[in-house]
Coordinates of C-alpha atoms in Angstrom, one line a residue:
X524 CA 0.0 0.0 0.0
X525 CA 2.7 2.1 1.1
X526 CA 4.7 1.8 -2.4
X527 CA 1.5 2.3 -4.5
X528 CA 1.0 5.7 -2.9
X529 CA 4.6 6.5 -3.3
X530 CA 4.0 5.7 -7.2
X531 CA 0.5 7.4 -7.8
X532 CA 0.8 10.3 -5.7
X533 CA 3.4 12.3 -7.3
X534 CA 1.6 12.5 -11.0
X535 CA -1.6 13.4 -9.2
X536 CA 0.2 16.2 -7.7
X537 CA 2.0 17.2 -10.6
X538 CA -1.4 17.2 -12.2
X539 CA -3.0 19.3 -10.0
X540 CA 0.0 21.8 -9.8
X541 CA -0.5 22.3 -13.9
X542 CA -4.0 23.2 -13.6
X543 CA -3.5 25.9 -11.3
X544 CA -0.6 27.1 -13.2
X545 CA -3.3 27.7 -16.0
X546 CA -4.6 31.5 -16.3
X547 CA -7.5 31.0 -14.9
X548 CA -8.1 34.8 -14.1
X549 CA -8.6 35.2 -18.1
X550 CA -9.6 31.2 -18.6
X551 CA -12.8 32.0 -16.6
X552 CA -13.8 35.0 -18.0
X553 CA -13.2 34.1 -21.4
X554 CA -15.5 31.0 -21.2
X555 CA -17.9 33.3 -19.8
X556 CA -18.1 35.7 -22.7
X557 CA -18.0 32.8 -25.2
X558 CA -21.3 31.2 -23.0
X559 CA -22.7 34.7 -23.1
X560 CA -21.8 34.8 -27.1
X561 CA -24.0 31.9 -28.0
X562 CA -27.0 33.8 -26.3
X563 CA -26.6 36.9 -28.2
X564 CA -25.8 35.3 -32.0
X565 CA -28.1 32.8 -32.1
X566 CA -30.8 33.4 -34.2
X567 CA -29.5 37.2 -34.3
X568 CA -31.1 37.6 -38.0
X569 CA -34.7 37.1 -37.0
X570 CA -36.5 38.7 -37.0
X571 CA -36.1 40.5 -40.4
X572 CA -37.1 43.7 -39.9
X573 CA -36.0 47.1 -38.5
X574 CA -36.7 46.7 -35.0
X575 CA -37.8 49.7 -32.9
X576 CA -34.8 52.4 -33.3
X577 CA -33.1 50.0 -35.8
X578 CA -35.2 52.3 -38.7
X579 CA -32.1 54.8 -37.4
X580 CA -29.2 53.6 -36.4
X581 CA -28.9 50.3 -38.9
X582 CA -30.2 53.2 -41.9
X583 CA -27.6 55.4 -40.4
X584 CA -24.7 53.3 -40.1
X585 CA -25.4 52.2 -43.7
X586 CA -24.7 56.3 -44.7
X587 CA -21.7 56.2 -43.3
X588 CA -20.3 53.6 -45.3
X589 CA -20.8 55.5 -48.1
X590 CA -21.2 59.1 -47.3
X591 CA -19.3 59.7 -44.2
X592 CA -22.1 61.0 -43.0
X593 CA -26.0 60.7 -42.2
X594 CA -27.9 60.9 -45.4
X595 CA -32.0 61.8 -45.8
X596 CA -34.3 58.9 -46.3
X597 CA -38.1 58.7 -47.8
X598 CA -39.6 57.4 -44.8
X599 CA -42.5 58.6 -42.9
X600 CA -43.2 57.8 -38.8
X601 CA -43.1 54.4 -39.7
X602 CA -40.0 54.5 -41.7
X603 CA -41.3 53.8 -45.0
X604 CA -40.7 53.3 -47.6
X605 CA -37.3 53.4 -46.7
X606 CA -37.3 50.7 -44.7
X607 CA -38.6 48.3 -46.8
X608 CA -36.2 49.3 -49.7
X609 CA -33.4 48.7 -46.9
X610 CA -34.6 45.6 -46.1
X611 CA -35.0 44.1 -49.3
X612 CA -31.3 44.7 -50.4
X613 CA -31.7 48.0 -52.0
X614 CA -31.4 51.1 -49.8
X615 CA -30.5 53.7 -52.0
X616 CA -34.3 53.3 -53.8
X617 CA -34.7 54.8 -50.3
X618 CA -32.4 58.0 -50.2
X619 CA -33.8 61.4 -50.5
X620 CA -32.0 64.6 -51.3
X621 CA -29.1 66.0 -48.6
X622 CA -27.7 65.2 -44.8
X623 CA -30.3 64.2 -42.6
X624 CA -30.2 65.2 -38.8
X625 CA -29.2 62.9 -36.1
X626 CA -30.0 62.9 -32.0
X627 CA -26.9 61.3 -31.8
X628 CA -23.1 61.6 -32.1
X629 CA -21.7 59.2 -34.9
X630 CA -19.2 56.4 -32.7
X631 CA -21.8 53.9 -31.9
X632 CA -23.4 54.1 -35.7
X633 CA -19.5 54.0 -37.0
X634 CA -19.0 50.4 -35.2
X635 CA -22.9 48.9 -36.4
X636 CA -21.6 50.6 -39.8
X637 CA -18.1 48.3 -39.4
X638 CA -20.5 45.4 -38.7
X639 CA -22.9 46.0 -42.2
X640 CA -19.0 46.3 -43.5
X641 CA -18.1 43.0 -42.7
X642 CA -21.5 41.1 -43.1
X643 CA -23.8 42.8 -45.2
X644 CA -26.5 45.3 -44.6
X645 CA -29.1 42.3 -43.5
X646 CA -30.1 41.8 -40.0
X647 CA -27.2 39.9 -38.9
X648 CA -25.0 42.6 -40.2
X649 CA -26.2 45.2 -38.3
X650 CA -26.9 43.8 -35.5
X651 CA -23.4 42.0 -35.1
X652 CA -21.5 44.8 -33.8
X653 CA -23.9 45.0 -31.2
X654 CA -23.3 41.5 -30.0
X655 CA -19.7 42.0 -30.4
X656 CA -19.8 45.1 -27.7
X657 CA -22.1 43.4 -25.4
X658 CA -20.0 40.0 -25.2
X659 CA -16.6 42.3 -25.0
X660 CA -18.9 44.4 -22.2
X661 CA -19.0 41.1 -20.1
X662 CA -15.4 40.1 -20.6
X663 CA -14.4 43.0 -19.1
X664 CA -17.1 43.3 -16.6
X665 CA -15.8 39.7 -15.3
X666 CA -11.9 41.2 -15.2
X667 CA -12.5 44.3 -13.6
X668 CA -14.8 42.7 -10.4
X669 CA -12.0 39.6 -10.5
X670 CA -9.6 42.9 -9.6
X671 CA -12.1 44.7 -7.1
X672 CA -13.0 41.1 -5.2
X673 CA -9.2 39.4 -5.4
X674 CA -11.8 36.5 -7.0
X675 CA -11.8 34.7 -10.1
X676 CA -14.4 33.0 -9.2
X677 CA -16.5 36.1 -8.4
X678 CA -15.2 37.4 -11.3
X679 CA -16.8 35.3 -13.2
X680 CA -20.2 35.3 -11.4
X681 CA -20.0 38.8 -12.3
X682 CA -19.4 38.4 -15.8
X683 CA -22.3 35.1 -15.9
X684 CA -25.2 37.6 -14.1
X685 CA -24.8 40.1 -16.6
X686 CA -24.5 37.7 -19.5
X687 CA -27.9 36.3 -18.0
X688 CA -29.8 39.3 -18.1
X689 CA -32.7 40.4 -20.2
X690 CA -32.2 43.9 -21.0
X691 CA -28.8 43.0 -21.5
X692 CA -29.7 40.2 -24.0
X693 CA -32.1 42.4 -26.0
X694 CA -29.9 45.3 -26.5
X695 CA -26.7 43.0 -27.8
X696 CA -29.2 41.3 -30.4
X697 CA -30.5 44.7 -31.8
X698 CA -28.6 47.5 -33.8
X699 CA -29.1 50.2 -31.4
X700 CA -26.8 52.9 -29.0
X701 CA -27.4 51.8 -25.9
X702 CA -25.0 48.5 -25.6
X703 CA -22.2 50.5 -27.3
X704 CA -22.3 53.2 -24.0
X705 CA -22.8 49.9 -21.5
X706 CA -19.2 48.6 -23.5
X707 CA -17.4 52.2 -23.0
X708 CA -18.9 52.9 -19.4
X709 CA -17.6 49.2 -18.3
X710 CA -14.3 49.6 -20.3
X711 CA -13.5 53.3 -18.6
X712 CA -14.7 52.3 -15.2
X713 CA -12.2 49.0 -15.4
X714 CA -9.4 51.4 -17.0
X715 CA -9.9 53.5 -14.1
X716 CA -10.0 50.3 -11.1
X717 CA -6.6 49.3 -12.7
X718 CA -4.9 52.9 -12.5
X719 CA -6.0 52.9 -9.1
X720 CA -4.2 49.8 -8.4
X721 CA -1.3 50.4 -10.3
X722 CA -1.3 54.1 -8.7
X723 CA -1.1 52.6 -4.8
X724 CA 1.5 49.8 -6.0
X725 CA 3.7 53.0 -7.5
X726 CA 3.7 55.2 -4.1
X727 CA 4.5 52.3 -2.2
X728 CA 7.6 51.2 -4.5
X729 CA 8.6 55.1 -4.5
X730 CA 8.2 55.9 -1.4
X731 CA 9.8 52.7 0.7
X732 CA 13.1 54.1 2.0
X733 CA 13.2 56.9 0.5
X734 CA 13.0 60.7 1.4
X735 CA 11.1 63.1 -0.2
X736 CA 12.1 67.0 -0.1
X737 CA 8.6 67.6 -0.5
X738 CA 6.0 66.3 1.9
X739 CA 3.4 66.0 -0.8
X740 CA 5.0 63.0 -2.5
X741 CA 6.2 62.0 -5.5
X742 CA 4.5 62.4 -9.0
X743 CA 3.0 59.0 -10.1
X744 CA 2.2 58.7 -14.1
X745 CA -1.6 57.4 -14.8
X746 CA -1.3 55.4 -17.9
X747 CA -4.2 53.6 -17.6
X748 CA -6.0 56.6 -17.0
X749 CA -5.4 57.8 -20.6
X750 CA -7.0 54.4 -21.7
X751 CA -10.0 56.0 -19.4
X752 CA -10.5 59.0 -21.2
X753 CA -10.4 57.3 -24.6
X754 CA -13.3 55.0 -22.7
X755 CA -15.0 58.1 -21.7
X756 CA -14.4 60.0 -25.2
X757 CA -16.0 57.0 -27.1
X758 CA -19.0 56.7 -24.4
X759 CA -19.9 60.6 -25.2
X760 CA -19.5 60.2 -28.7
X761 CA -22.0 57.3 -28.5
X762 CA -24.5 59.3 -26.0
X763 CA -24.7 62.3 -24.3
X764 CA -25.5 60.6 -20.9
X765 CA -22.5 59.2 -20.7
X766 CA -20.6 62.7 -19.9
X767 CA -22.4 61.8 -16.2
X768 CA -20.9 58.8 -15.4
X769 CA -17.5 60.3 -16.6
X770 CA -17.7 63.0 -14.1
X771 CA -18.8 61.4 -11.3
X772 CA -15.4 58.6 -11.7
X773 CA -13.4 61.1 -12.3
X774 CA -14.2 62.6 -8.7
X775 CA -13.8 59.1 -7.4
X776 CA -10.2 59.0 -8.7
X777 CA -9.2 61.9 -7.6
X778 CA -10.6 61.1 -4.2
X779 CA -8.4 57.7 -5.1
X780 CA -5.3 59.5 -5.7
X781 CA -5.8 61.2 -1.9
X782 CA -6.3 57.8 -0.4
X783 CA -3.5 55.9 -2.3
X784 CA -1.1 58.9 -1.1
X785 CA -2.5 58.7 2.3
X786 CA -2.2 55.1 2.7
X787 CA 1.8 55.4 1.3
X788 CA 2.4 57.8 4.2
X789 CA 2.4 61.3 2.6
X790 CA 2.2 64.4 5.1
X791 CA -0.3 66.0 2.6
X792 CA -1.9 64.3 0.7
X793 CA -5.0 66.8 -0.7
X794 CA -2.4 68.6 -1.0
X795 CA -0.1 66.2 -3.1
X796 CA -3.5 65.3 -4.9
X797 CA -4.1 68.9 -6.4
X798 CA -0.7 69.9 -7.1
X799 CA 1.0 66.3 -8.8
X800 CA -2.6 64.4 -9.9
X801 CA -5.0 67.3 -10.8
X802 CA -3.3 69.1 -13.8
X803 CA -2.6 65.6 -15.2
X804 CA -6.2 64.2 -14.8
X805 CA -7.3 67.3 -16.5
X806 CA -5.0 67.2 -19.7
X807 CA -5.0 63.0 -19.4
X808 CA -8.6 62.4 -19.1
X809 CA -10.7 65.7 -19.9
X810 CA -9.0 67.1 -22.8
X811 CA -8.0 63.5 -24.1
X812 CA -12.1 62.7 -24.2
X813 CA -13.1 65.7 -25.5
X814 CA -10.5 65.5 -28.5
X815 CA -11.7 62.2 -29.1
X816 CA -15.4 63.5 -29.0
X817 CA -14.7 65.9 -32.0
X818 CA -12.2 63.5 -33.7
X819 CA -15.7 61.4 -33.9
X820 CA -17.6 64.0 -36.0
X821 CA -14.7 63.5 -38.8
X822 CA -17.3 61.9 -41.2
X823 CA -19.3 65.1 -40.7
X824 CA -16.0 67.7 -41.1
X825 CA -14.9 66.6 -44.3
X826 CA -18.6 66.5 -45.4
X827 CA -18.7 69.0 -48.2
X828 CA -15.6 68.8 -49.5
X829 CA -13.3 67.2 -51.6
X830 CA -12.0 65.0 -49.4
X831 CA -15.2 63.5 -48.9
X832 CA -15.3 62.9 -53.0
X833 CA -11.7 61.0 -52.2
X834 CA -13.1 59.0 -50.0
X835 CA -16.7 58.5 -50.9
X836 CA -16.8 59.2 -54.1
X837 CA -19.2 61.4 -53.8
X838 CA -20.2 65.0 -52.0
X839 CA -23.0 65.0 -49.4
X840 CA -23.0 68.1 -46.9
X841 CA -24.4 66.9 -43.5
X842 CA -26.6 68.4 -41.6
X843 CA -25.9 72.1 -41.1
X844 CA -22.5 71.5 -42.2
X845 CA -22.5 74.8 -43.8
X846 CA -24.3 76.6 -41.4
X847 CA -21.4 79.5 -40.2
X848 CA -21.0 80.3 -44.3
X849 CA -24.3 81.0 -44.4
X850 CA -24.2 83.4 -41.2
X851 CA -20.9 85.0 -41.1
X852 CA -19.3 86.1 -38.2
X853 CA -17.7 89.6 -36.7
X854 CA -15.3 88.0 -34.2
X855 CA -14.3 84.3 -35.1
X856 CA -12.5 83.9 -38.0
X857 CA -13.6 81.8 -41.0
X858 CA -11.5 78.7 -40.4
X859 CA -13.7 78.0 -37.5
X860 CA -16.3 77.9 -39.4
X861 CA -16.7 73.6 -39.0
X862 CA -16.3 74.3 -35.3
X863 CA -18.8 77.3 -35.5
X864 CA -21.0 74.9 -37.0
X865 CA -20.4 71.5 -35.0
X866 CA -21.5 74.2 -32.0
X867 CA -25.1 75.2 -33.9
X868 CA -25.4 71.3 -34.4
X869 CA -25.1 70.9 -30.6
X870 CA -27.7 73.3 -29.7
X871 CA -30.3 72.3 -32.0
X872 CA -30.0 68.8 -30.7
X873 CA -30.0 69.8 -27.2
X874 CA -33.3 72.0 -27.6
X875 CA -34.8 69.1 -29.5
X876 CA -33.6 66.6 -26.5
X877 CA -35.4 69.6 -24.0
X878 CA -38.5 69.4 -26.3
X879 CA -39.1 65.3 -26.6
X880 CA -42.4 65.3 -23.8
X881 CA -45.4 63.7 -26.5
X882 CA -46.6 60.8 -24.7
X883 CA -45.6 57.3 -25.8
X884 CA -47.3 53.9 -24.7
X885 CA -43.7 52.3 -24.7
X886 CA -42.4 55.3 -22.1
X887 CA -41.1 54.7 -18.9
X888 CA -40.0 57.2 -16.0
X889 CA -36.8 56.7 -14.3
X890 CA -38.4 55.1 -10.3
X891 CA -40.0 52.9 -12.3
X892 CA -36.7 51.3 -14.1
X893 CA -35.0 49.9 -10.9
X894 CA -38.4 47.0 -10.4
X895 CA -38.3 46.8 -14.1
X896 CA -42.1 48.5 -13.8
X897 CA -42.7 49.3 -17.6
X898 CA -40.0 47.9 -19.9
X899 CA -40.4 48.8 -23.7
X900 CA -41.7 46.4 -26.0
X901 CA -39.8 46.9 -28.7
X902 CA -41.2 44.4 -31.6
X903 CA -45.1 42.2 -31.5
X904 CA -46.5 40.1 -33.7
X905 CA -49.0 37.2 -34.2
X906 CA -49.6 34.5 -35.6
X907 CA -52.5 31.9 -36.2
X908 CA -52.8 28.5 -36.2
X909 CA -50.7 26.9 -38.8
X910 CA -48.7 29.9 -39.8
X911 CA -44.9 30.0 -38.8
X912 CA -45.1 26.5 -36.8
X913 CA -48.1 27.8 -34.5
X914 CA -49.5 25.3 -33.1
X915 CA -52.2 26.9 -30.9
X916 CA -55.0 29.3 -31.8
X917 CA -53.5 32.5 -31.7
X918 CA -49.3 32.7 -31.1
X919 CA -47.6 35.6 -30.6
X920 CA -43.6 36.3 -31.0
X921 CA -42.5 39.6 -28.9
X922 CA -39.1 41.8 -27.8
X923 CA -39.4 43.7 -24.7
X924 CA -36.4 45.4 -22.9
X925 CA -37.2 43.6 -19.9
X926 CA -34.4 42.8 -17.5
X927 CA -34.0 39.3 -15.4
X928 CA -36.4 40.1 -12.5
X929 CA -34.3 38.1 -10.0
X930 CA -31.0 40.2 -10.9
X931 CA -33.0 43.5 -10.9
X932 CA -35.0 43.2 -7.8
X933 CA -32.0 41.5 -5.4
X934 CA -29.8 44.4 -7.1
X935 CA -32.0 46.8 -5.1
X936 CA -31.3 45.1 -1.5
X937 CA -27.8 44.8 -2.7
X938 CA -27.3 48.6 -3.8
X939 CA -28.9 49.7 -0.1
X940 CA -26.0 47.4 1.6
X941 CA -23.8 48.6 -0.4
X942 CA -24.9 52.2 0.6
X943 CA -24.7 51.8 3.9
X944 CA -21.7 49.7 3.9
X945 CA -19.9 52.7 1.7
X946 CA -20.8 55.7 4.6
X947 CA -20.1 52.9 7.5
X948 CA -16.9 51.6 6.4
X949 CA -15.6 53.9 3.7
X950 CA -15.4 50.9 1.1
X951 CA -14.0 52.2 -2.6
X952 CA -15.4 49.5 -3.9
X953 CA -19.2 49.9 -2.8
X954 CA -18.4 53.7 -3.5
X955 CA -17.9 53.0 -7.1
X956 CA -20.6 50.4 -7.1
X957 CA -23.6 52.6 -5.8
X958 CA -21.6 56.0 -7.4
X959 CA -22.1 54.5 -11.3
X960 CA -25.8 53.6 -10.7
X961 CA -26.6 56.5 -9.3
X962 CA -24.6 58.0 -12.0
X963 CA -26.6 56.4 -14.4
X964 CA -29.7 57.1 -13.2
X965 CA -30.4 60.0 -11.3
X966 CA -29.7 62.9 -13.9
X967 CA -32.6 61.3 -15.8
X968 CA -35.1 63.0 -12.9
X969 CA -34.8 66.5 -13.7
X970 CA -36.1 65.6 -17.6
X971 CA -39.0 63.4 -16.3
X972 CA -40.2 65.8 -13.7
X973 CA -40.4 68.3 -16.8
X974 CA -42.3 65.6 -18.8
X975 CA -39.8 64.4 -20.9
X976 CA -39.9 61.1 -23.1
X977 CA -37.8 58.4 -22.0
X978 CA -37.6 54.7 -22.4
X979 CA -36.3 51.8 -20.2
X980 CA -33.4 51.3 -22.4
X981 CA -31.5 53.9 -21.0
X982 CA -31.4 51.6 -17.4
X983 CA -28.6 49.4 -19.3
X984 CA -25.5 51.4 -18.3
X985 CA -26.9 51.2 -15.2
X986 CA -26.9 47.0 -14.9
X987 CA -22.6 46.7 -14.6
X988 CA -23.4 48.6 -11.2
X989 CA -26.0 46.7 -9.9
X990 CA -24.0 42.9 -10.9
X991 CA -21.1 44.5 -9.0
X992 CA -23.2 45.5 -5.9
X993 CA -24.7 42.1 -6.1
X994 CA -21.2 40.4 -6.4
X995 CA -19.7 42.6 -3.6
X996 CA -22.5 41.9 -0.9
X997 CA -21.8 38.4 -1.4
X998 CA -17.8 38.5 -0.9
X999 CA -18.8 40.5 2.2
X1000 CA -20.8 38.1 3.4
X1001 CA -18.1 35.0 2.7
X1002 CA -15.6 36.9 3.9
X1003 CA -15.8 36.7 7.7
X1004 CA -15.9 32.8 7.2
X1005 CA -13.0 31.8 5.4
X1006 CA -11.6 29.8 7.8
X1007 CA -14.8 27.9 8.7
X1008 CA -15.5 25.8 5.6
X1009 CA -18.7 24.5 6.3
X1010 CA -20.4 28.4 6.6
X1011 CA -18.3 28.7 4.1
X1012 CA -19.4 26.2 1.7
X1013 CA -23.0 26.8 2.7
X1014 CA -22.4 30.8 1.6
X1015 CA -21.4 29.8 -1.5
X1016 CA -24.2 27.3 -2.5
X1017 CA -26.9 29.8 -1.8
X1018 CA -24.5 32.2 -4.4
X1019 CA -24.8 29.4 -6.8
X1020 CA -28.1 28.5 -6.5
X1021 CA -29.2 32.1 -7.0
X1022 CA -26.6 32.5 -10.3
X1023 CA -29.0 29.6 -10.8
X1024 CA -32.4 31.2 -10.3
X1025 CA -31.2 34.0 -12.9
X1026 CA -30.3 31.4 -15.4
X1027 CA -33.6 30.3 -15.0
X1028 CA -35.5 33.2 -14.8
X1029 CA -33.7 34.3 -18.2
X1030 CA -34.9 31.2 -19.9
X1031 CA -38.1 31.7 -18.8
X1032 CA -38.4 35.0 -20.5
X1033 CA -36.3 34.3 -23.1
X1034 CA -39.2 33.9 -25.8
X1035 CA -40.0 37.3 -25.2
X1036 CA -36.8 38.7 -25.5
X1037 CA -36.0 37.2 -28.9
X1038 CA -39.3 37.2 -30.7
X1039 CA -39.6 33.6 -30.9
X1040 CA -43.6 32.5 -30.9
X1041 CA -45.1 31.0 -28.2
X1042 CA -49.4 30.5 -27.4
X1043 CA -51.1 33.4 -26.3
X1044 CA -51.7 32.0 -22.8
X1045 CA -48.1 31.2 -22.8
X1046 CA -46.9 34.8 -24.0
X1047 CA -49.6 35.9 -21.2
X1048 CA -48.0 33.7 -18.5
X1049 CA -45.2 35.9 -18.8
X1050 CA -46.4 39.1 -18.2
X1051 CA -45.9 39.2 -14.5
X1052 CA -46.5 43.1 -13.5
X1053 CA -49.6 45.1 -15.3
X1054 CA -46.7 47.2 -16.5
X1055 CA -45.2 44.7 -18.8
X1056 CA -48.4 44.9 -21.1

């Protein structure tokens, strides 16, 4: 017995030494994105039709390919006939005469216009670089909680809730905005959790037996945070909304850059904060996403001109492109005309943004997105007997922006314990948690109080927030038991089996997430809160 242990031990150990050699910390999360992958392209063709805001942004994107710029369309509040020129593989039957307006600025049309580039201008094509920015959204929503929980596991679980939610699901399977700002936020908030990292790791190094003349420490350089401002650059080129969630990290890192100075040992370390961090944050992270902002508008710069005809071959002004010729100015001179311009763009869109309050059966007001009490529904249909393999009276096949109740509603419970455990304890991490969701959400309460339109697909950037308050109020509650495995093990089967109830809440809704036909009483069955009608 003895000499059979001595021979079958040591390859069992060797064995086991290999497999935690492996990466897991990008293993995991990479099997996570792929799971979350199948999910989104699946079936991402059907249906075949412009779906809800799709009449834009897939129309839009398809301008871009071949005029740089937003170009007018023959279609009325429905979108015809445009649309149905578009969709039968003929769009520019559809085209009218000049630049058409746009609510939005161009980055998150450029990448569904690099998707029709690469696959066509069908449904999959536009639609692809939407599931391309949700899966990459997960990825690194499953890295950057593996760096705030020390967890690869958690990581992961991280990565898997958000992967298993519905409004999640819905918005990487349709060629709209709103994914595209979720992929920026999550990618400039993660920049910005590794610059804090790498910031603390750089005092400590610097400042271990060493002297500093000056008692406010040494300057630290913030790589990482230039990768943030790009982040932050893209996600206000995509939407406006996400200029709120840039301010309110960029306050959290300064208030980083304190602590990390503090914690080295610095005398002063507000002090150290606004005279070494402050200037650079400013020229690093402000002016770096503002010139990436404008660098976005370069389809609508060389509108006009001759460099458009280079590259197009052709010459479509956009919209008010030639605005400042037409109104000359005393005091700027004419080379800022495009800038001039750009600026006149801005305000009419922002007046028209003021202005959106007609009522709309798919609206939704901002307390009612955190219990998921009126998502939009986005596409319906039915279907009798016998037609498209229903087999029941009356069928119906539906997409509404409805997120996974279980996430949504426990995200609630787990935001308020963040909360508290954020003023109790001073946590960064439950500081960044509740600070993005509230980031997200609360500057849409001035515009409903004054009546304006809004839909519960602007909740998305919000969701990266809530997963992480979920995924934090669990390692706080495994924490004090690490040494007593069997709480310990107990902890972490109720956190599997409620990864589990998601997963199975998902699947549940999933038919009406994806437009897939189900029986009326089955499509009914569904439909859980009055709001959901």
């Amino acid at each position: 017995m003895t000499a059979s242990v001595a021979v079958n031990d040591p390859p069992a150990l060797e064995q086991r030494r290999r497999l935690a050699a492996l990466p897991w910390g990008w293993i995991g999360p990479l099997a996570v994105s792929a799971l979350a992958g199948l999910l989104v392209f699946h079936r991402l063709g059907s249906p075949h039709a412009l779906v809800w805001d799709e009449t834009y942004y897939a129309k839009d994107a398809w301008s871009y390919l071949h005029y740089g710029v937003e170009h007018n369309w023959h279609a009325g509040r429905d979108g015809e006939p445009a649309n149905a020129y578009f969709l039968a593989g003929h769009p520019v039957a559809g085209l009218a005469e000049g630049g058409e307006w746009a609510a939005h600025p161009p980055v998150g049309k450029w990448l569904i216009a690099a998707g029709i580039a690469v696959f066509g201008a069908g449904p999959f094509g536009y639609r692809a670089a939407a599931g391309v920015a949700g899966v990459l959204a997960v990825l690194i929503l499953a890295r950057t909680a593996r760096r705030m929980t020390g967890s690869t596991v958690l990581g992961c679980a991280a990565g898997l809730l958000m992967a298993l939610d519905g409004s999640w699901l819905v918005s990487s399977r349709m060629s709209m905005l709103d994914v595209f700002l979720l992929l920026w936020v999550t990618a400039g908030f993660g920049c910005l959790v590794v610059d804090r990292d790498r910031t603390r790791a750089a005092l400590a190094a610097r400042l271990t037996g060493a002297v500093y003349a000056s008692r406010n420490g040494p300057f630290v350089r913030h790589g990482w945070r230039i990768g943030a401002g790009v982040c932050f650059g893209l996600a206000c080129g995509t939407k406006w909304s996400g200029l709120y969630v840039m301010a309110v990290f960029w306050v959290l890192a300064m208030l980083w850059d304190r602590n990390a100075r503090k914690a080295a040992g610095v005398e002063r370390p507000w002090r150290g904060m606004l005279k070494l961090d402050l200037l650079p944050s400013l020229l690093g992270f402000w002016f770096l996403a503002g010139a990436v902002y404008v660098a976005s508008w370069w389809g609508w710069f060389v509108s006009g001109t001759g460099l458009q005809k280079a590259l197009f071959g052709q010459v479509v002004p956009g919209y008010q492109r030639n605005w400042a010729e037409r109104h000359p100015s005393g005091i700027w001179p004419s080379f800022l005309d495009p800038v001039r311009s750009l600026w006149h763009y801005h305000a009419i869109t922002l007046d028209f943004h003021d202005g959106v309050t007609q009522p709309n059966p798919a609206q939704s007001w901002p307390w009612q997105w955190p219990y998921l009490g009126h998502p939009a529904v986005m596409y319906r249909t039915t279907f009798q007997a016998g037609q498209d393999g229903c087999r029941a009276t009356k069928c119906v096949a539906e997409i509404s922006n409805l997120g996974t109740p279980v996430l949504w509603w426990f995200s609630i419970a787990a935001l308020v314990s963040m909360a508290l455990y954020a003023v109790l304890f001073r946590d960064w991490r439950a500081t960044a948690a509740v600070g993005g969701y509230l980031a997200s959400w609360l500057p849409w309460f001035p515009a409903a109080l004054a009546d304006r339109t809004m839909y519960s697909t602007y909740t998305l950037p919000m969701l990266p927030f809530a997963v992480l308050a979920i995924v934090l109020l669990f390692d706080g509650i495994v924490t004090p038991y690490r040494d007593r495995p069997v709480r310990r093990a107990l902890i972490w089967t109720c956190g599997g089996a409620y990864v589990a109830a998601v997963a199975v809440n998902l699947l549940y809704l999933y038919p009406i997430l994806t437009a897939q036909a189900v029986p009326e009483s089955a499509w009914h069955a569904r439909l859980w809160l009055p709001g959901w009608t």
